[in-house]
Short mmCIF file of C-alpha atoms and ligand atoms in Angstrom, two decimals:
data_model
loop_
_atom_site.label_atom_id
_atom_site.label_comp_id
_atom_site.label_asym_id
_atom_site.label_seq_id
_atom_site.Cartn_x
_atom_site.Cartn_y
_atom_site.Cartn_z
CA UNK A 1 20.99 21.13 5.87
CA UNK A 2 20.30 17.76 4.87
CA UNK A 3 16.77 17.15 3.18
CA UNK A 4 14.85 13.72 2.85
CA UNK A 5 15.83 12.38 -0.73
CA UNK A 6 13.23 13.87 -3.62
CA UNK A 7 10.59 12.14 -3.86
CA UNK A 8 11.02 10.09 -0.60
CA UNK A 9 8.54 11.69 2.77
CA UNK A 10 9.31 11.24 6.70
CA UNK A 11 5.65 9.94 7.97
CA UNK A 12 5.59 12.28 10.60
CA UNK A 13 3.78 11.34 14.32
CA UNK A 14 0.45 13.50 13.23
CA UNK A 15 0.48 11.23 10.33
CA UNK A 16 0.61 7.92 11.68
CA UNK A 17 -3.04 7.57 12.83
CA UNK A 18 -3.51 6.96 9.26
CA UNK A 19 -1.23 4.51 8.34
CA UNK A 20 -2.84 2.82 11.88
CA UNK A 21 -5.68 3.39 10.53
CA UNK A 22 -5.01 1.67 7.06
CA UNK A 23 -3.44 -1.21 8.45
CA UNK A 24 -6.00 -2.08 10.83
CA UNK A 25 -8.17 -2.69 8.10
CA UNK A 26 -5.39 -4.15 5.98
CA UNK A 27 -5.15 -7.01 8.85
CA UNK A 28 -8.83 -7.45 9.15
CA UNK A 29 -9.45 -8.10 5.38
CA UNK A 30 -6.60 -10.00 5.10
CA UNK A 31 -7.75 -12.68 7.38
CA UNK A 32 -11.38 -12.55 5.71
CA UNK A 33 -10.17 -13.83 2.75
CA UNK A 34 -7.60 -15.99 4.35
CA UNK A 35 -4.47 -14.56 3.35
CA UNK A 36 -1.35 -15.09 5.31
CA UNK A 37 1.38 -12.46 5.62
CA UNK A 38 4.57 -12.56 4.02
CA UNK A 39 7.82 -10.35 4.60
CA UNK A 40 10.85 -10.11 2.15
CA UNK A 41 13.51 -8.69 1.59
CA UNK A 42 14.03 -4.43 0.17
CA UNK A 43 16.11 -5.76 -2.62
CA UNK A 44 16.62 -8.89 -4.78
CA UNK A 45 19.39 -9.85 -7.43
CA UNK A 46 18.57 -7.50 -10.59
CA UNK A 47 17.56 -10.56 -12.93
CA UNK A 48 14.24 -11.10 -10.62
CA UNK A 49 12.78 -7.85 -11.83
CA UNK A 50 14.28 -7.75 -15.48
CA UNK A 51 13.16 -11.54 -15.96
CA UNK A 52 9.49 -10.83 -14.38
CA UNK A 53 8.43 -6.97 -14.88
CA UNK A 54 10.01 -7.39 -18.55
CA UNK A 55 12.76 -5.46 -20.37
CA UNK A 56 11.14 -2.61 -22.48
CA UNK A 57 8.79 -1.33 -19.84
CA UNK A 58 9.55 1.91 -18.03
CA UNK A 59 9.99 0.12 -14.59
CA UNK A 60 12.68 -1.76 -15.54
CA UNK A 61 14.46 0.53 -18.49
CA UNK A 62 14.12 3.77 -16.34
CA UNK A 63 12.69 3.40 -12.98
CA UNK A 64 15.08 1.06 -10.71
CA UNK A 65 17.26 1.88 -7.92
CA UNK A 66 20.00 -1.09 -9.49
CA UNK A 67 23.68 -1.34 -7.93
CA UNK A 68 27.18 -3.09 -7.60
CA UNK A 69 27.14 -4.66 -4.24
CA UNK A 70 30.66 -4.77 -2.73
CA UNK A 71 31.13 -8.33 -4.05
CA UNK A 72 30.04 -7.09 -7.77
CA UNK A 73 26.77 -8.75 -7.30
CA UNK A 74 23.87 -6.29 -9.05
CA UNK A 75 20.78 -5.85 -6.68
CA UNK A 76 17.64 -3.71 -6.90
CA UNK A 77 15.79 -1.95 -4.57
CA UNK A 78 11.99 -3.56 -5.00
CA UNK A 79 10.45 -1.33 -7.65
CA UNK A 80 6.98 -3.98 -7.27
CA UNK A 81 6.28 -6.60 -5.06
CA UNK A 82 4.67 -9.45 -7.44
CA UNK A 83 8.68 -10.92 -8.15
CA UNK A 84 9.66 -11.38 -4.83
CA UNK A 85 6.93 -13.20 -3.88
CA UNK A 86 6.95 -15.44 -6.87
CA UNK A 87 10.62 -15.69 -6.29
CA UNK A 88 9.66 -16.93 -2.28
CA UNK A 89 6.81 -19.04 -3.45
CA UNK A 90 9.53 -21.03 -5.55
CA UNK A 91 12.28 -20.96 -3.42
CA UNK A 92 10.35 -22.70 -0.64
CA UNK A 93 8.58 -25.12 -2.74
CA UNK A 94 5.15 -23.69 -1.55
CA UNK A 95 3.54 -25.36 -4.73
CA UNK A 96 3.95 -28.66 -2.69
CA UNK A 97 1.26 -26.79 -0.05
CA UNK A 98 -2.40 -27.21 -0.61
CA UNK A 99 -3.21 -24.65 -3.05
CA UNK A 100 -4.57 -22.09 -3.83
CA UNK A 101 -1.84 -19.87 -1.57
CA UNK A 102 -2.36 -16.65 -0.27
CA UNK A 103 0.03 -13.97 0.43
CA UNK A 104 -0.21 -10.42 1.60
CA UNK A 105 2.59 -7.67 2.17
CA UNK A 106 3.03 -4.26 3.23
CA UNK A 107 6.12 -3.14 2.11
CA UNK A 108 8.47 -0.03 0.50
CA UNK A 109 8.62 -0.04 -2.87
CA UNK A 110 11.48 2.12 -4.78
CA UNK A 111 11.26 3.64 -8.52
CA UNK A 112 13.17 6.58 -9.83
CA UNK A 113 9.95 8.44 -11.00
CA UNK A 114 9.45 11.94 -11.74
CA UNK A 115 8.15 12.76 -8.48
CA UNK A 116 4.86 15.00 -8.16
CA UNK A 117 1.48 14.70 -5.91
CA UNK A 118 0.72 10.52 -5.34
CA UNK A 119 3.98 9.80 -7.34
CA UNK A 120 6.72 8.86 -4.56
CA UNK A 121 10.30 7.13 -5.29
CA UNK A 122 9.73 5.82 -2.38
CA UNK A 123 6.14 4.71 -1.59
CA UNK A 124 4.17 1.77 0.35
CA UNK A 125 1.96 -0.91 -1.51
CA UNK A 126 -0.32 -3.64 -0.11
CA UNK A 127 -0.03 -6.18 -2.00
CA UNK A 128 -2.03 -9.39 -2.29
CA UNK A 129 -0.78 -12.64 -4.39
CA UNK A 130 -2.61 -15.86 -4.57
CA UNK A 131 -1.16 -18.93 -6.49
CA UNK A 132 -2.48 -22.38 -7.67
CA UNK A 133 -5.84 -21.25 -8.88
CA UNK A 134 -6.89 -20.59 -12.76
CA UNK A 135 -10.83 -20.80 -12.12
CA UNK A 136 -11.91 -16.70 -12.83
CA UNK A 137 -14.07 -17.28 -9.57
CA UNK A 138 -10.82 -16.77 -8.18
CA UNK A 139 -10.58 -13.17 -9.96
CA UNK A 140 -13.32 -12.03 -8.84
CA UNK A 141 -12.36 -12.77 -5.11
CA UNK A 142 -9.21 -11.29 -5.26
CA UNK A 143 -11.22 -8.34 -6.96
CA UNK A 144 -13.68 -8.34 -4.33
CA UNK A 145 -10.76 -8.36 -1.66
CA UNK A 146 -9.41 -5.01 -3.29
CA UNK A 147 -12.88 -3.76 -3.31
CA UNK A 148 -14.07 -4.50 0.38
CA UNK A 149 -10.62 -3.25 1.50
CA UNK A 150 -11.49 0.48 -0.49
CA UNK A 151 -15.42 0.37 1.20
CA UNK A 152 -14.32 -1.07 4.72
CA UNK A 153 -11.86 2.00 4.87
CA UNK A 154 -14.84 3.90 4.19
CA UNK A 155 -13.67 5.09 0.75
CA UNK A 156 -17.01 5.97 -1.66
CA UNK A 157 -15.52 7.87 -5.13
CA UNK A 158 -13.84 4.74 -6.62
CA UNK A 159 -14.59 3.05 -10.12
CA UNK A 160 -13.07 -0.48 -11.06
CA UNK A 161 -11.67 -0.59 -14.29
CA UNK A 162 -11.30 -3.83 -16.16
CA UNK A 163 -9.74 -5.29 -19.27
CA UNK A 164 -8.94 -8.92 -20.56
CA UNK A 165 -5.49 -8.76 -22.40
CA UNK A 166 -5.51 -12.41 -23.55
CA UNK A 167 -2.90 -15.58 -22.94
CA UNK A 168 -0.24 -16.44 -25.00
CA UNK A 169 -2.73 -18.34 -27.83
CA UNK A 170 -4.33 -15.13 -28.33
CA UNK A 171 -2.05 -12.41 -27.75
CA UNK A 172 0.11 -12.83 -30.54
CA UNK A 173 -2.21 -12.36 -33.40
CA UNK A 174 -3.97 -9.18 -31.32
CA UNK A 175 -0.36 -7.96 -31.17
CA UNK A 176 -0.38 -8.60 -34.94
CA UNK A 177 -3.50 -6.62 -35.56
CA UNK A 178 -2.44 -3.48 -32.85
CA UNK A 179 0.36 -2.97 -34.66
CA UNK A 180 -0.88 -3.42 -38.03
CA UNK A 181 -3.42 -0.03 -37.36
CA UNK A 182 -0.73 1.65 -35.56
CA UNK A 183 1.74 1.29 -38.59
CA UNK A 184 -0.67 3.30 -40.58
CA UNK A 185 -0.43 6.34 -38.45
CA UNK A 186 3.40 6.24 -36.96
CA UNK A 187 3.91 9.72 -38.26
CA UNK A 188 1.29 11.03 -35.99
CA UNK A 189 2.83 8.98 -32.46
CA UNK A 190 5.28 10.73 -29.76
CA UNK A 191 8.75 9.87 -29.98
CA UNK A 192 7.76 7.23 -27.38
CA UNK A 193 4.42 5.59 -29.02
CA UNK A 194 7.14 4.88 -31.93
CA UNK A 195 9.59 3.22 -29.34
CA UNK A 196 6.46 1.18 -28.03
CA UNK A 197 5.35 0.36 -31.74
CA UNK A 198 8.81 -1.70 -31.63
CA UNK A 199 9.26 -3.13 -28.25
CA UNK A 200 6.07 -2.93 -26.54
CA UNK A 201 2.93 -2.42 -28.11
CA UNK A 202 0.07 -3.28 -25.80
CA UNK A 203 1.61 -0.09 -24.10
CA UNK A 204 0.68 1.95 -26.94
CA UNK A 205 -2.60 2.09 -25.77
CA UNK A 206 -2.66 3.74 -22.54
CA UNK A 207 -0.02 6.21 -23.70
CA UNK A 208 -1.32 10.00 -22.08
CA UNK A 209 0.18 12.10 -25.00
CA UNK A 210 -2.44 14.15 -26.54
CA UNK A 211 -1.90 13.73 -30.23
CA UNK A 212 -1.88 10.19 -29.32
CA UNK A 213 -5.72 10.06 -28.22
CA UNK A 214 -7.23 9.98 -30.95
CA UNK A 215 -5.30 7.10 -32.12
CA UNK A 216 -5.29 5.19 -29.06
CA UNK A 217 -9.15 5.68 -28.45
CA UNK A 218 -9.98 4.37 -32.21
CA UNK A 219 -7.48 1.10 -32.15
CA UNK A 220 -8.53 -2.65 -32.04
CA UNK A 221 -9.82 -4.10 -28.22
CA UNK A 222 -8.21 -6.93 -26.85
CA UNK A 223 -11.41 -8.11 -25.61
CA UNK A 224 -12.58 -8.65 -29.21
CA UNK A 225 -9.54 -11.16 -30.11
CA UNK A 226 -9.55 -13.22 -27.26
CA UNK A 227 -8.93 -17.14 -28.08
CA UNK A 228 -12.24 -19.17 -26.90
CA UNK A 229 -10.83 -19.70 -23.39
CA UNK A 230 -9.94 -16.30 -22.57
CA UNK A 231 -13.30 -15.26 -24.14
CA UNK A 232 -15.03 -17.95 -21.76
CA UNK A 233 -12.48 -16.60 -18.33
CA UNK A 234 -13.68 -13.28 -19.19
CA UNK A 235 -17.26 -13.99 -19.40
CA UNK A 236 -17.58 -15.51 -16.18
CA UNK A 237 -15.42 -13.18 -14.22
CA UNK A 238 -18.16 -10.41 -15.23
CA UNK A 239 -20.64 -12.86 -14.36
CA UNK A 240 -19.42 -13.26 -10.41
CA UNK A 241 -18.66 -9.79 -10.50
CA UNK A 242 -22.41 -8.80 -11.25
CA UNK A 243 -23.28 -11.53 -8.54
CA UNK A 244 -21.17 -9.84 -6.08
CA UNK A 245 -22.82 -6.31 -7.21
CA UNK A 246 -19.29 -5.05 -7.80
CA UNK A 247 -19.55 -2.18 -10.44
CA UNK A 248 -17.32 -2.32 -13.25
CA UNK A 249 -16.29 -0.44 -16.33
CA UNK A 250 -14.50 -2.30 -18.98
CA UNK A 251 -11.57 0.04 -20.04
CA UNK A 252 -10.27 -1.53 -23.51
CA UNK A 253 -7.11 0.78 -23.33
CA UNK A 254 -6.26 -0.85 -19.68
CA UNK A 255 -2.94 -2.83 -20.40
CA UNK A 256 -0.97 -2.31 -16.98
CA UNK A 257 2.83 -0.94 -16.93
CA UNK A 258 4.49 -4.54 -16.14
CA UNK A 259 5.04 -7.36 -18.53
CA UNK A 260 3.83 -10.14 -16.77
CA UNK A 261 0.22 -10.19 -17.22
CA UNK A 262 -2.01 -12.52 -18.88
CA UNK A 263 -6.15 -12.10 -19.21
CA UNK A 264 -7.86 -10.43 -16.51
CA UNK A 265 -6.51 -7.38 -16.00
CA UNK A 266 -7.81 -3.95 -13.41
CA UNK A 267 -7.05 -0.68 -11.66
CA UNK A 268 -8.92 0.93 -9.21
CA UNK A 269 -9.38 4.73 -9.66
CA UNK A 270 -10.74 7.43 -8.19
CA UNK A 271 -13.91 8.50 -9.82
CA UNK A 272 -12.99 11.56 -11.29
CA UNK A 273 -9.21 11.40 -12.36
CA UNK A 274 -7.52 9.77 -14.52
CA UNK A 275 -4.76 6.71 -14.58
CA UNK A 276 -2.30 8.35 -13.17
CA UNK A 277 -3.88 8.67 -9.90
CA UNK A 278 -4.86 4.51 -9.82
CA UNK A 279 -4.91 3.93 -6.25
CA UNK A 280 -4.51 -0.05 -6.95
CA UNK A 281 -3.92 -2.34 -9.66
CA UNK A 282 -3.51 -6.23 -10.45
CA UNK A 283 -4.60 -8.89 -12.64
CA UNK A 284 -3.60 -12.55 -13.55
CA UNK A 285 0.22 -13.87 -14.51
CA UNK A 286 -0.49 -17.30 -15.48
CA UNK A 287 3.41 -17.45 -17.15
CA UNK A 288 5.09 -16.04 -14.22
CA UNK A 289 6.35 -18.97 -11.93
CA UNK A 290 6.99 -21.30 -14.81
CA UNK A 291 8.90 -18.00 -16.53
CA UNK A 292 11.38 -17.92 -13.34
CA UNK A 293 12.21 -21.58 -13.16
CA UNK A 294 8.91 -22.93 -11.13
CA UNK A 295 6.36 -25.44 -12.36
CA UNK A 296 3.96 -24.00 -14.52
CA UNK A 297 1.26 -22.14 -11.95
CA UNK A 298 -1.74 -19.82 -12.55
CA UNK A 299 -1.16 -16.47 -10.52
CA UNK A 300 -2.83 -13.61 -9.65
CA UNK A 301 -2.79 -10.30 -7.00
CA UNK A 302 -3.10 -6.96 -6.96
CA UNK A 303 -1.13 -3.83 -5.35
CA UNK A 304 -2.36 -1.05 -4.02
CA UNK A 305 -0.30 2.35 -2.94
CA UNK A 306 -0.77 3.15 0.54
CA UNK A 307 0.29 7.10 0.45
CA UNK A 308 -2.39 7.16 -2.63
CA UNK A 309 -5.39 6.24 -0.28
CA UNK A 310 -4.51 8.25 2.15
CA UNK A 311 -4.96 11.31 0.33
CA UNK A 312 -8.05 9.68 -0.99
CA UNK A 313 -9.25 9.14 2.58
CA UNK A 314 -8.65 13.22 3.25
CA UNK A 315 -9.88 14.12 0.55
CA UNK A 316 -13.51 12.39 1.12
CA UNK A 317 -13.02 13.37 4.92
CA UNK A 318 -13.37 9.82 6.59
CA UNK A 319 -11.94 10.58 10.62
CA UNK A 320 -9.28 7.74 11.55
CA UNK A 321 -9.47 6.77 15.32
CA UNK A 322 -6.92 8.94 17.19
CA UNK A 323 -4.36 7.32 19.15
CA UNK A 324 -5.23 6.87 23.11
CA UNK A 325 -4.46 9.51 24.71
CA UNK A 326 -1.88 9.70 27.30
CA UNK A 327 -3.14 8.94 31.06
CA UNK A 328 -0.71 10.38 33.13
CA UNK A 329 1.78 13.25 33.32
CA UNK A 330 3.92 13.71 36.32
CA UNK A 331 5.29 17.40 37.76
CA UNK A 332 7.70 17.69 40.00
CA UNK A 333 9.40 19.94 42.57
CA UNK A 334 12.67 19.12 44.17
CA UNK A 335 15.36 16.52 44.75
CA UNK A 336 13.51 13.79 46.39
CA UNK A 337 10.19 14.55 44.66
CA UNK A 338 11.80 13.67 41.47
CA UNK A 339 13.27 10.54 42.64
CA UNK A 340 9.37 9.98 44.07
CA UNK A 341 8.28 10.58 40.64
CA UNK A 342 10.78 8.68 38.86
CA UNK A 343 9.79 5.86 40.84
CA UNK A 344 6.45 6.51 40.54
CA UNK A 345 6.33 6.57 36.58
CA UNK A 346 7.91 3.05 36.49
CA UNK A 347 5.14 1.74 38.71
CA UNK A 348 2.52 3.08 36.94
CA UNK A 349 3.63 1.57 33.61
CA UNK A 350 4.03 -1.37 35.14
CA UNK A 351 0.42 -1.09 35.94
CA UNK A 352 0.03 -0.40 32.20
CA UNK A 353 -0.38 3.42 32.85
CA UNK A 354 0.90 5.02 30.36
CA UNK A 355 3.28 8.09 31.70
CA UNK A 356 5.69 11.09 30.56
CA UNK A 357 7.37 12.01 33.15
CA UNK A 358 8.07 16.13 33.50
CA UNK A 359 12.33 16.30 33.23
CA UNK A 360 14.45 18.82 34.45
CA UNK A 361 14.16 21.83 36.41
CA UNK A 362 10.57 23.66 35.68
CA UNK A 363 8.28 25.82 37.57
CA UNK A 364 4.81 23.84 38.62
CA UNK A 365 3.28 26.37 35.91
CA UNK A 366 5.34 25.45 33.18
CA UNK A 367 5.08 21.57 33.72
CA UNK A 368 1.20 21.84 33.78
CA UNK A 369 1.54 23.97 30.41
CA UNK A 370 3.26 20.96 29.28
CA UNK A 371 0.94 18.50 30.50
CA UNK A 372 -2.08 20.06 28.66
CA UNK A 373 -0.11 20.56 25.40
CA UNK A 374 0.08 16.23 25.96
CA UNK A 375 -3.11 15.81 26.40
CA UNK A 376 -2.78 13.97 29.54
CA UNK A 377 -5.83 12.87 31.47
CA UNK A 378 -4.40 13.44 34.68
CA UNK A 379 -0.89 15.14 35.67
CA UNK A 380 0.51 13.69 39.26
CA UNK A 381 2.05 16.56 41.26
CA UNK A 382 4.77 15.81 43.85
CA UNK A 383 6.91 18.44 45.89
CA UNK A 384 8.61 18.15 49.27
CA UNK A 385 5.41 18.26 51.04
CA UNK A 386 4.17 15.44 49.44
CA UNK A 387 7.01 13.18 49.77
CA UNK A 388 7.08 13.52 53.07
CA UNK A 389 3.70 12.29 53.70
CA UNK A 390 3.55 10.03 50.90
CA UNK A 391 0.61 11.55 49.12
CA UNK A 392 0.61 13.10 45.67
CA UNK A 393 -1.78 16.04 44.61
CA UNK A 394 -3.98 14.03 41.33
CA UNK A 395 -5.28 17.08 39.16
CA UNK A 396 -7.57 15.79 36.47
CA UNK A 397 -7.03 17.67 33.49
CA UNK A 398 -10.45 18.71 31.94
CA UNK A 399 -11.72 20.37 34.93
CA UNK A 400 -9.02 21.53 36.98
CA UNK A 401 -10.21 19.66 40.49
CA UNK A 402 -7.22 18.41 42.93
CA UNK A 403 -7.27 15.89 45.17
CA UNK A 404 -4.91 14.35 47.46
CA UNK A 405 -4.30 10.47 46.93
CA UNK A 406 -2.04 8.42 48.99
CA UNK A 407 0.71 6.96 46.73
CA UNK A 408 -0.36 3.16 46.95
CA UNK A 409 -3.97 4.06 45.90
CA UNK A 410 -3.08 6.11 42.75
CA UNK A 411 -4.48 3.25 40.13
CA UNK A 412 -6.92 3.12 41.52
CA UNK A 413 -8.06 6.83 41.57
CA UNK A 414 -7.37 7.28 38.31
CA UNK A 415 -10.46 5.75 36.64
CA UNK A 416 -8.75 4.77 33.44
P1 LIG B 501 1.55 -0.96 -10.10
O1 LIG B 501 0.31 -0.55 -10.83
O2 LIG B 501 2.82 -0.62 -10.71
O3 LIG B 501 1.43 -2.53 -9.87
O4 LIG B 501 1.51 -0.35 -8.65
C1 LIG B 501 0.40 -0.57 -7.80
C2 LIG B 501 -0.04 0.72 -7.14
O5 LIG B 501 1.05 1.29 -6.42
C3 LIG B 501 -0.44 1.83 -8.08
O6 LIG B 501 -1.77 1.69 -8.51
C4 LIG B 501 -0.29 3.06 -7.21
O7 LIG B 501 -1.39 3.20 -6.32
C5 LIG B 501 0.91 2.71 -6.39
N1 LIG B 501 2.12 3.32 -6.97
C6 LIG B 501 2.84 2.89 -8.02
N2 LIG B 501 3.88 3.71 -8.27
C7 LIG B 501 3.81 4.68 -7.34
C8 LIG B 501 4.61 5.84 -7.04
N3 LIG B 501 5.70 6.15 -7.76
N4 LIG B 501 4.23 6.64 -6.01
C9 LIG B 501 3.13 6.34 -5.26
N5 LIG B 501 2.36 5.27 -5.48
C10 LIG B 501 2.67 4.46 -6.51
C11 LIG B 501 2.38 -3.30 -9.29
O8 LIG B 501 3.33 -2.88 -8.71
C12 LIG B 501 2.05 -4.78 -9.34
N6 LIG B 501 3.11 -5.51 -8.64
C13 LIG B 501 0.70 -5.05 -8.73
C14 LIG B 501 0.35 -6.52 -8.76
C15 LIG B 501 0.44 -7.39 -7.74
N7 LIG B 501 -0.09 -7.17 -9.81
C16 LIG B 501 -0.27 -8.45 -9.48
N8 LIG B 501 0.05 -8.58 -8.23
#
């Protein structure tokens, strides 16, 4: 028997109310904020995500879903959704556009993880990216987005981390000083922290080894390096933030997974897990156009992972509007009542009715069995009888009455 792929889920019918549910409000937030929608495509040519996410991170190193295509072209399946829409806003020369420019998507992302609860190798991100724009007013928007999207959905148990991890003025010498203190206790770091301590150490610090705590917890904050400009972005982002009443902790070991980030930098978690369960994350990438070949552009956006949120929105019990109910369901009995019926069915649809249809050959017992297990409002019955006089027999469902309707009055009896 086959078996969905590990760490890839079928979003069964029973679950789809809440995908409705979280795209609804993904639509109506959206177009608050005036972001415009932008689709593209499940994979990209490799040197997108190497060039962007950075070589040396896990994403890139271990995580992507990278092959051959038949004309020896290497593509990846999306493993983030930042690239490609960096990679469209160049490509189509939307710097010439008024700017700032804002983009939303909805999309599968891919990443050979180690798969467990909330971690998918397949999973669904909204993602928001808006270009053009350095002011920090602009952070806090895109922060506020993220955070109106969480309380419109009705989500409560959420805390907003945030961190400032510099530009490239200040980065450098923090660097300098991060690895300085870790040097002095490299034979107390996991086999990775001492692969980081090389190739990437702002990572060191959100490492979630134990014997690495200690180390982590006690080394130098970005936030105290930061070149005057950074300092002064920083500043006033906390400043709109408090304006906006957004609560926010400042996490000094929040670095993010992907290289691309510049100063302002946050996750949003639930209130009483850690990292790994970050239901959305973002910041600034200031370097990013200009690093694939655009003009130089201040960037920022955040994802968030859709399967994530909706266990968060089971877990704090918020009800997601069911999906309407079906209207009609139509029994049959006999050769020329089911050509009535079929008949019928189309009608009514084209009325905007909407209809199953009973198939086959069943007994009137069975079909009504059916029609409850539906949930239809009303089920139709035709037989002979019927079709002869060009009546059916309307049985509304919750209370069992019958009444005969003559067949070009049906919409109308059925108070929808
Ligand atoms: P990210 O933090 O890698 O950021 O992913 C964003 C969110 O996607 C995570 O917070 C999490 O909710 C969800 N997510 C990530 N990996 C998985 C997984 N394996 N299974 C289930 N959910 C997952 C980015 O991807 C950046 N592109 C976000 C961004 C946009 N930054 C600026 N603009």
């Amino acid at each position: 028997m086959y078996q969905a792929p590990r760490g890839t889920a079928d979003i069964l019918p029973e679950e789809q109310p809440y995908w409705r549910y979280v795209e609804k409000v993904i639509a109506e937030v959206t177009l608050l904020y005036g972001y415009q929608r932008i689709d593209s495509p499940t994979f990209e040519e490799t040197g997108l995500f190497t060039r962007s996410v950075g070589e040396g991170t896990d994403l890139v190193d271990k995580e992507m879903y990278a092959f051959d295509d038949k004309g020896g072209k290497s593509l990846t399946l999306r493993p983030e959704g930042t690239a490609s829409v960096c990679r469209a806003y160049i490509q189509h020369g939307m710097s010439n556009l008024p700017q700032p420019v804002k983009l939303y998507y909805v999309c599968p992302i891919f990443r050979y993880d180690r798969p467990q609860a909330g971690r998918y190798r397949q999973h669904y991100q909204f993602g928001c990216e808006c270009f053009g724009e350095d002011d920090p007013i602009m952070d806090a928007e895109v922060i506020d987005l993220a955070w109106r999207f969480f309380k419109t959905l009705g989500l409560r148990k959420l805390s907003l981390h945030l961190n400032n991890i510099g530009c490239k003025e200040c980065r450098p010498a923090y660097l300098k000083t991060l690895k300085n203190y870790y040097s002095k206790h490299t034979n107390s770091l996991c086999t990775d922290c001492k692969n980081r301590l090389e190739k990437n150490p702002l990572r060191l610090l959100d490492c979630k080894q134990a014997s690495c705590q200690h180390i982590a917890e006690n080394a130098p904050h970005s936030i105290d390096a930061l070149c005057p400009a950074c300092a002064s972005h920083f500043a006033q982002l906390q400043k709109y933030l408090g304006l906006l009443r957004i609560p926010f902790i400042i996490n000094n070991r929040l670095v993010r997974g992907l290289d691309y980030y510049t100063r302002t930098v946050f996750e949003i978690q639930p209130e009483e897990e850690g990292s790994q369960s970050a239901l959305g994350g973002g910041g600034r990438y200031d370097g990013l156009i200009e690093q694939l070949g655009g003009k130089p552009t201040p960037a920022l956006g955040f994802g968030l992972g859709i399967e994530r949120i909706i266990l968060n929105i089971k877990k704090e019990n918020i009800s997601v509007p069911a999906p309407p109910a079906l209207q009609v369901f139509i029994a049959y009995m006999g050769d020329a009542a089911r050509d009535k019926a079929l008949k019928l069915a189309s009608d009514l649809r084209q009325s905007g009715v909407s209809v199953i249809m009973s198939s086959g050959e069943k007994s009137l017992k069975a079909q009504l069995r059916q029609a409850n297990s539906l949930g239809a409002k009303w089920t139709l019955i035709i037989g002979d009888e019927e079709v002869k006089a060009g009546t059916v027999t309307l049985r509304d469902m919750a209370d069992a009455s019958q009444k005969t309707v003559i067949f070009s009055e049906i919409v109308s009896h059925l108070k929808l």
